[in-house]
Coordinates of C-alpha atoms (C1' of nucleotides) in Angstrom, one line a residue:
Chain A
X1 CA 9.1 95.1 74.3
X2 CA 12.3 96.1 75.9
X3 CA 13.3 99.8 75.5
X4 CA 16.8 98.6 74.5
X5 CA 18.2 95.6 72.8
X6 CA 18.8 92.8 75.4
X7 CA 22.0 90.8 75.9
X8 CA 24.4 93.8 75.9
X9 CA 27.0 91.9 77.9
X10 CA 27.0 89.0 75.4
X11 CA 27.1 91.4 72.4
X12 CA 30.1 93.3 73.9
X13 CA 31.9 90.1 74.5
X14 CA 31.4 88.8 71.0
X15 CA 32.3 92.1 69.5
X16 CA 35.5 92.4 71.6
X17 CA 36.6 88.9 70.7
X18 CA 36.1 89.7 67.0
X19 CA 37.9 93.0 67.1
X20 CA 40.8 91.6 69.1
X21 CA 41.2 89.0 66.4
X22 CA 40.9 91.5 63.6
X23 CA 43.1 94.4 64.9
X24 CA 44.8 93.1 68.0
X25 CA 44.0 94.0 71.7
X26 CA 46.0 97.1 71.9
X27 CA 44.8 98.6 68.6
X28 CA 41.1 98.2 69.6
X29 CA 39.5 100.9 71.6
X30 CA 36.6 100.4 74.0
X31 CA 34.7 102.9 71.9
X32 CA 35.0 100.6 68.9
X33 CA 33.9 97.6 71.0
X34 CA 30.9 99.5 72.2
X35 CA 29.9 100.7 68.7
X36 CA 29.9 97.2 67.3
X37 CA 27.8 96.1 70.2
X38 CA 25.5 99.1 69.7
X39 CA 25.9 100.5 73.2
X40 CA 27.8 103.5 74.6
X41 CA 31.2 103.2 76.3
X42 CA 29.5 104.0 79.5
X43 CA 27.6 100.8 79.1
X44 CA 30.8 98.8 78.5
X45 CA 32.1 100.0 81.8
X46 CA 28.8 99.2 83.5
X47 CA 29.4 95.5 82.7
X48 CA 33.1 95.3 82.8
X49 CA 35.4 97.0 85.2
X50 CA 38.1 97.4 82.5
X51 CA 38.8 96.5 78.9
X52 CA 40.6 93.2 79.6
X53 CA 37.8 91.8 81.9
X54 CA 35.5 91.6 78.7
X55 CA 37.1 88.2 77.9
X56 CA 36.9 86.9 81.5
X57 CA 33.2 87.0 82.4
X58 CA 33.0 83.4 83.1
X59 CA 35.8 83.3 85.5
X60 CA 33.9 83.6 88.7
X61 CA 31.6 80.8 87.8
X62 CA 34.8 78.6 87.0
X63 CA 36.4 79.3 90.3
X64 CA 33.4 78.7 92.2
X65 CA 32.8 75.4 90.6
X66 CA 36.3 74.2 91.1
X67 CA 36.4 75.2 94.7
X68 CA 33.1 73.5 95.3
X69 CA 34.5 70.2 93.7
X70 CA 37.3 70.4 96.2
X71 CA 35.1 70.9 99.1
X72 CA 32.9 68.0 97.9
X73 CA 35.8 65.5 97.2
X74 CA 35.1 62.2 98.8
X75 CA 38.5 61.8 100.3
X76 CA 41.5 64.3 100.7
X77 CA 44.2 61.9 101.7
X78 CA 45.7 62.5 98.1
X79 CA 45.3 66.3 97.9
X80 CA 47.1 66.5 94.5
X81 CA 44.7 64.1 93.0
X82 CA 41.8 66.1 94.5
X83 CA 43.0 69.2 92.6
X84 CA 43.6 67.5 89.2
X85 CA 40.2 65.7 89.4
X86 CA 38.3 68.9 90.2
X87 CA 39.9 70.6 87.3
X88 CA 39.6 67.7 84.9
X89 CA 35.9 67.2 85.7
X90 CA 34.9 70.7 85.0
X91 CA 33.1 71.3 81.7
X92 CA 35.5 73.5 80.0
X93 CA 33.5 73.9 76.7
X94 CA 31.4 76.8 78.0
X95 CA 30.0 78.6 74.9
X96 CA 31.4 76.0 72.6
X97 CA 34.9 74.6 72.1
X98 CA 35.4 76.8 69.0
X99 CA 34.8 80.1 71.0
X100 CA 37.2 78.8 73.6
X101 CA 39.9 78.1 71.2
X102 CA 39.5 81.6 69.6
X103 CA 39.4 83.1 73.2
X104 CA 42.7 81.3 74.1
X105 CA 44.3 82.2 70.9
X106 CA 43.7 85.9 71.4
X107 CA 44.8 85.8 75.1
X108 CA 48.0 83.9 74.3
X109 CA 48.8 86.7 71.6
X110 CA 48.4 89.6 73.9
X111 CA 50.6 90.1 77.0
X112 CA 48.1 92.4 78.6
X113 CA 45.4 89.7 78.3
X114 CA 47.8 87.0 79.4
X115 CA 48.6 88.9 82.5
X116 CA 44.8 88.8 83.5
X117 CA 44.6 85.2 82.6
X118 CA 47.4 84.4 84.9
X119 CA 46.1 86.4 87.8
X120 CA 42.7 84.6 87.4
X121 CA 44.5 81.3 87.7
X122 CA 46.3 82.6 90.7
X123 CA 42.9 83.5 92.3
X124 CA 41.6 80.0 91.7
X125 CA 44.8 78.6 93.3
X126 CA 44.4 80.7 96.3
X127 CA 40.9 79.6 96.9
X128 CA 41.6 76.1 96.2
X129 CA 44.4 76.2 98.9
X130 CA 41.8 77.6 101.3
X131 CA 39.3 74.8 100.4
X132 CA 41.9 72.1 101.1
X133 CA 42.8 73.8 104.4
X134 CA 39.2 73.7 105.3
X135 CA 39.2 69.9 104.5
X136 CA 42.0 69.6 107.0
X137 CA 45.1 69.4 104.7
X138 CA 48.1 71.0 106.2
X139 CA 49.1 74.5 104.9
X140 CA 52.3 73.7 103.0
X141 CA 50.9 70.5 101.6
X142 CA 47.8 72.4 100.4
X143 CA 49.9 75.0 98.7
X144 CA 52.2 72.7 96.9
X145 CA 49.4 70.1 95.9
X146 CA 47.3 73.0 94.4
X147 CA 50.0 74.6 92.4
X148 CA 51.5 71.4 91.2
X149 CA 48.0 70.0 90.5
X150 CA 47.3 73.0 88.3
X151 CA 50.4 72.6 86.3
X152 CA 49.7 68.9 85.7
X153 CA 46.2 69.7 84.6
X154 CA 47.5 72.5 82.4
X155 CA 49.8 70.0 80.7
X156 CA 46.6 67.8 80.0
X157 CA 44.6 70.8 79.0
X158 CA 47.1 72.0 76.4
X159 CA 47.0 68.6 74.7
X160 CA 43.3 68.5 74.9
X161 CA 43.0 72.0 73.4
X162 CA 45.3 70.9 70.5
X163 CA 42.4 68.7 69.8
X164 CA 44.1 65.3 69.7
X165 CA 41.1 63.6 68.2
X166 CA 38.6 64.5 71.0
X167 CA 40.7 62.7 73.6
X168 CA 39.2 62.5 77.1
X169 CA 40.5 65.2 79.5
X170 CA 40.4 62.8 82.5
X171 CA 42.6 60.3 80.7
X172 CA 45.0 63.1 79.5
X173 CA 45.2 64.2 83.2
X174 CA 46.1 60.7 84.3
X175 CA 48.8 60.5 81.6
X176 CA 50.2 63.9 82.8
X177 CA 50.2 62.5 86.5
X178 CA 52.3 59.6 85.1
X179 CA 54.7 62.0 83.6
X180 CA 55.0 63.9 86.8
X181 CA 55.7 60.6 88.8
X182 CA 58.6 59.9 86.2
X183 CA 60.0 63.5 86.8
X184 CA 60.1 63.6 90.5
X185 CA 63.7 63.0 91.7
X186 CA 64.4 60.0 93.7
X187 CA 65.5 60.4 97.2
X188 CA 69.2 61.0 97.8
X189 CA 71.8 63.7 97.0
X190 CA 70.8 66.5 94.8
X191 CA 73.2 65.6 92.1
X192 CA 74.1 62.3 90.6
X193 CA 76.9 60.9 92.6
X194 CA 80.4 61.5 91.4
X195 CA 82.4 58.6 89.8
X196 CA 84.2 58.0 93.1
X197 CA 81.0 57.6 95.0
X198 CA 79.6 55.2 92.5
X199 CA 82.8 53.0 92.7
X200 CA 82.7 52.6 96.3
Chain B
X1 CA 79.8 118.2 85.6
X2 CA 76.6 116.5 84.5
X3 CA 73.7 118.9 83.6
X4 CA 71.4 116.8 85.6
X5 CA 71.6 114.6 88.6
X6 CA 72.7 111.1 87.7
X7 CA 71.0 107.8 88.6
X8 CA 67.5 108.8 87.6
X9 CA 66.5 105.2 87.3
X10 CA 67.4 104.3 90.8
X11 CA 65.9 107.3 92.2
X12 CA 62.7 106.6 90.4
X13 CA 62.6 103.0 91.6
X14 CA 63.2 104.1 95.2
X15 CA 60.7 106.8 95.1
X16 CA 58.1 104.5 93.5
X17 CA 58.7 101.8 96.2
X18 CA 58.3 104.3 99.0
X19 CA 55.1 105.9 97.5
X20 CA 53.4 102.5 96.8
X21 CA 54.1 101.7 100.5
X22 CA 52.8 105.0 101.7
X23 CA 49.6 105.5 99.6
X24 CA 49.2 102.2 97.6
X25 CA 49.9 101.6 93.9
X26 CA 46.6 102.8 92.5
X27 CA 46.7 106.0 94.6
X28 CA 50.1 106.9 93.5
X29 CA 50.6 108.8 90.2
X30 CA 53.5 108.7 87.9
X31 CA 53.7 112.5 88.3
X32 CA 54.3 112.0 92.1
X33 CA 56.9 109.4 91.5
X34 CA 58.7 111.7 89.1
X35 CA 58.6 114.6 91.5
X36 CA 60.0 112.7 94.2
X37 CA 62.9 111.5 92.0
X38 CA 63.3 115.1 90.9
X39 CA 62.6 114.3 87.1
X40 CA 59.7 114.8 84.8
X41 CA 57.1 112.3 83.9
X42 CA 58.7 112.1 80.5
X43 CA 61.9 110.8 82.1
X44 CA 60.0 108.1 84.0
X45 CA 58.7 106.8 80.6
X46 CA 62.0 106.8 79.1
X47 CA 63.2 104.3 81.6
X48 CA 60.1 102.3 82.2
X49 CA 57.5 101.5 79.5
X50 CA 54.8 101.7 82.1
X51 CA 54.0 102.4 85.7
X52 CA 54.3 98.8 86.9
X53 CA 57.6 98.2 85.4
X54 CA 59.4 100.4 87.8
X55 CA 59.5 97.6 90.2
X56 CA 60.8 94.9 87.7
X57 CA 64.0 96.5 86.6
X58 CA 65.9 93.4 87.6
X59 CA 63.8 90.8 85.9
X60 CA 65.8 90.6 82.6
X61 CA 68.9 89.9 84.5
X62 CA 67.2 87.2 86.8
X63 CA 65.6 85.5 83.7
X64 CA 68.9 85.5 81.8
X65 CA 70.9 84.1 84.8
X66 CA 68.4 81.2 85.5
X67 CA 68.3 80.2 81.8
X68 CA 72.1 80.2 81.7
X69 CA 72.2 78.0 84.8
X70 CA 69.9 75.6 83.0
X71 CA 72.1 75.6 79.9
X72 CA 75.2 75.0 82.1
X73 CA 73.7 72.2 84.2
X74 CA 76.2 69.3 84.3
X75 CA 73.4 66.7 83.7
X76 CA 69.7 66.9 82.6
X77 CA 68.6 63.3 83.3
X78 CA 66.6 64.8 86.1
X79 CA 65.1 68.0 84.6
X80 CA 63.1 68.9 87.5
X81 CA 66.0 69.0 89.7
X82 CA 67.9 71.1 87.1
X83 CA 65.1 73.6 87.4
X84 CA 64.9 73.8 91.3
X85 CA 68.7 73.9 91.5
X86 CA 69.0 76.8 88.9
X87 CA 66.4 78.8 90.9
X88 CA 67.7 78.0 94.4
X89 CA 71.3 78.9 93.5
X90 CA 70.5 82.3 92.2
X91 CA 71.4 85.2 94.4
X92 CA 67.9 86.5 95.3
X93 CA 69.2 89.2 97.7
X94 CA 69.9 91.9 95.0
X95 CA 69.9 95.2 96.5
X96 CA 69.6 93.8 99.9
X97 CA 67.1 91.4 101.6
X98 CA 65.2 94.3 103.2
X99 CA 64.5 95.9 99.8
X100 CA 63.3 92.6 98.5
X101 CA 61.0 92.0 101.3
X102 CA 59.5 95.5 101.0
X103 CA 59.1 95.0 97.2
X104 CA 57.4 91.6 97.6
X105 CA 55.0 93.0 100.2
X106 CA 54.0 95.8 97.9
X107 CA 53.5 93.5 94.9
X108 CA 51.5 91.0 96.9
X109 CA 49.2 93.9 98.1
X110 CA 48.4 95.2 94.6
X111 CA 46.6 93.0 92.0
X112 CA 48.0 95.3 89.2
X113 CA 51.5 94.6 90.3
X114 CA 50.8 90.9 91.1
X115 CA 49.7 90.5 87.5
X116 CA 53.0 91.8 86.3
X117 CA 55.0 89.5 88.7
X118 CA 53.1 86.5 87.4
X119 CA 53.7 87.2 83.7
X120 CA 57.4 87.7 84.5
X121 CA 57.4 84.3 86.1
X122 CA 55.6 83.0 83.0
X123 CA 58.3 84.5 80.7
X124 CA 61.1 82.8 82.8
X125 CA 59.2 79.5 82.5
X126 CA 58.8 79.8 78.7
X127 CA 62.5 80.5 78.4
X128 CA 63.5 77.6 80.8
X129 CA 61.5 75.2 78.8
X130 CA 63.2 76.2 75.6
X131 CA 66.6 75.8 77.4
X132 CA 65.6 72.3 78.6
X133 CA 64.6 71.5 75.0
X134 CA 68.0 72.7 73.8
X135 CA 69.5 70.3 76.3
X136 CA 67.6 67.5 74.7
X137 CA 64.7 67.2 77.1
X138 CA 61.5 66.2 75.4
X139 CA 58.9 68.9 75.0
X140 CA 56.1 67.8 77.5
X141 CA 58.6 66.6 80.1
X142 CA 60.4 70.0 79.8
X143 CA 57.2 71.9 80.2
X144 CA 55.9 70.0 83.1
X145 CA 59.4 69.9 84.9
X146 CA 59.7 73.5 84.5
X147 CA 56.3 74.5 85.8
X148 CA 56.4 72.1 88.7
X149 CA 60.0 72.9 89.5
X150 CA 59.0 76.6 89.8
X151 CA 56.2 75.7 92.2
X152 CA 58.5 73.5 94.3
X153 CA 61.0 76.5 94.5
X154 CA 58.3 78.9 95.3
X155 CA 57.4 76.8 98.3
X156 CA 60.9 77.0 99.5
X157 CA 61.3 80.7 98.7
X158 CA 58.1 81.6 100.7
X159 CA 59.6 80.0 103.8
X160 CA 62.9 81.7 103.2
X161 CA 61.3 85.1 102.8
X162 CA 59.4 84.6 106.0
X163 CA 63.0 84.6 107.4
X164 CA 63.0 81.3 109.3
X165 CA 66.3 82.2 111.1
X166 CA 68.3 82.6 107.8
X167 CA 67.7 79.1 106.6
X168 CA 69.5 78.0 103.6
X169 CA 67.5 78.2 100.3
X170 CA 69.1 75.0 98.9
X171 CA 68.1 73.1 102.0
X172 CA 64.5 74.4 101.9
X173 CA 64.3 73.5 98.3
X174 CA 65.3 70.0 99.1
X175 CA 62.7 69.9 101.8
X176 CA 60.0 71.1 99.3
X177 CA 61.2 68.4 96.9
X178 CA 60.6 65.8 99.7
X179 CA 57.1 67.2 100.3
X180 CA 56.4 66.9 96.6
X181 CA 57.5 63.3 96.5
X182 CA 55.0 62.6 99.3
X183 CA 52.2 64.3 97.4
X184 CA 52.5 62.7 94.1
X185 CA 49.9 59.9 93.9
X186 CA 51.0 56.4 93.7
X187 CA 50.2 54.5 90.5
X188 CA 46.8 52.9 90.3
X189 CA 43.3 54.0 89.8
X190 CA 42.5 57.7 90.3
X191 CA 40.4 57.1 93.4
X192 CA 40.9 54.9 96.4
X193 CA 39.5 51.6 95.6
X194 CA 35.9 50.8 96.7
X195 CA 35.2 48.6 99.7
X196 CA 34.6 45.7 97.3
X197 CA 37.9 45.9 95.6
X198 CA 39.8 46.2 98.8
X199 CA 38.1 43.2 100.2
X200 CA 39.1 41.0 97.3
Chain C
dG1 C1' 25.3 111.1 80.0
dT2 C1' 29.0 114.5 80.5
dC3 C1' 33.3 115.7 82.6
dT4 C1' 37.9 115.0 84.1
dA5 C1' 42.3 112.9 85.9
dT6 C1' 45.8 109.7 84.7
dA7 C1' 48.4 106.7 81.7
dG8 C1' 51.1 106.5 78.0
dT9 C1' 52.8 108.3 73.1
dC10 C1' 55.0 111.5 69.9
dC11 C1' 57.8 115.1 68.1
dG12 C1' 61.0 118.5 68.8
dA13 C1' 64.5 121.2 71.5
dT14 C1' 68.5 121.5 74.5
dA15 C1' 73.0 120.9 76.3
dG16 C1' 76.8 118.3 78.2
dA17 C1' 80.1 114.0 76.9
dC18 C1' 83.0 112.0 73.6
Chain D
dG1 C1' 79.7 116.5 64.6
dT2 C1' 77.5 112.7 67.1
dC3 C1' 75.5 110.5 71.0
dT4 C1' 72.8 110.4 75.0
dA5 C1' 69.9 112.1 78.6
dT6 C1' 66.8 115.4 79.8
dC7 C1' 62.9 118.7 79.3
dG8 C1' 58.3 120.7 77.2
dG9 C1' 54.1 120.3 75.4
dA10 C1' 50.3 118.4 72.9
dC11 C1' 47.7 114.5 72.2
dT12 C1' 44.6 110.0 72.8
dA13 C1' 42.3 106.4 75.5
dT14 C1' 41.1 104.5 79.7
dA15 C1' 38.4 104.6 83.6
dG16 C1' 36.3 106.8 87.3
dA17 C1' 33.6 110.9 89.2
dC18 C1' 29.9 113.9 89.0

DNA sequence: GTCTATAGTCCGATAGAC
DNA sequence: GTCTATCGGACTATAGAC
């Protein structure tokens, strides 16, 4: 028989998500979160370094898995595809799609939480660049492929999260890659040639 | 004769940059910044809603200028180029290149400040997407062109900030666009075909 | 588990500029 | 008189120290 209830971290995460939905992030205090989870504030800060981090408990696992997928990619001659594939093949439904949807809604609605989300993405990007470098990809190519790959995937993910009839994330990523191909400017001068140039 | 020294905001910004360099962001208190700028903490919070914002006073102006450049672009048939051009043509040296270099170094060294930098970029991205939409660009194309364009420009900017002999930002952006073109996967199956397929 | 420093808010007061 | 920038002090919550 445990002396205290077990699963404090999970209860804190659940309580925080509920309270952020009910009253907003700013208007919820750590004290309230801790009360609903039946622990003290001290316990909250034992599990999470700050109030925001309570919604990002999974981020280490996500980052590690994606970096590993890049390191394990069979071929890195197309680094951008390596990145999009590593992202698309991750199981994003951790804890259930509904929880993820609620979590994203809360994050999007609160600048403070969005800041944290963005820096987590940035940390993933930094480590993916390092992984590509280790696979022999040149520095600038690794950086651009990673950052662009993340944006391509984000486009697909946005569609997927909107729940377009349970579409496949891999297919949506392929569609986003097609869109990227259409958007990249063709070689030549930056701006469409002037009428004079076209005439000649 | 003014009752107090004028230019409190500038003094606060200068003092903050110096102190963040000397002792780091976390180990600098608002009280110290205010003391060095010869005002009270109350005055600090009149100018800046929080401690981080003291390094982002220019961000509204930057965002507005870039959005306006997108709205004024002569042609939006290549939205990605519209974005990279709008970014490349902005005068990034505000307050002198040396101040900008120091500012970036401080931000990069402090996660808390980096968070804020990233959400500022995200705000610019959101408004650029809206601007492209107003120019008639389709939603998903606008989103991807904006996000990718920002990453292309960021690649160029990173080189420029490293100070490669005063290279031209427009040229560096063109070089980054060339790199992007080389990175975008060619059409076809996601992965290199298997040996069997190649043989046939 | 308690104590404390810092961030950030709120209300009111003051005094020069217009 | 009104507007604006400043100051003073009390107050809460976060987060780290003891």
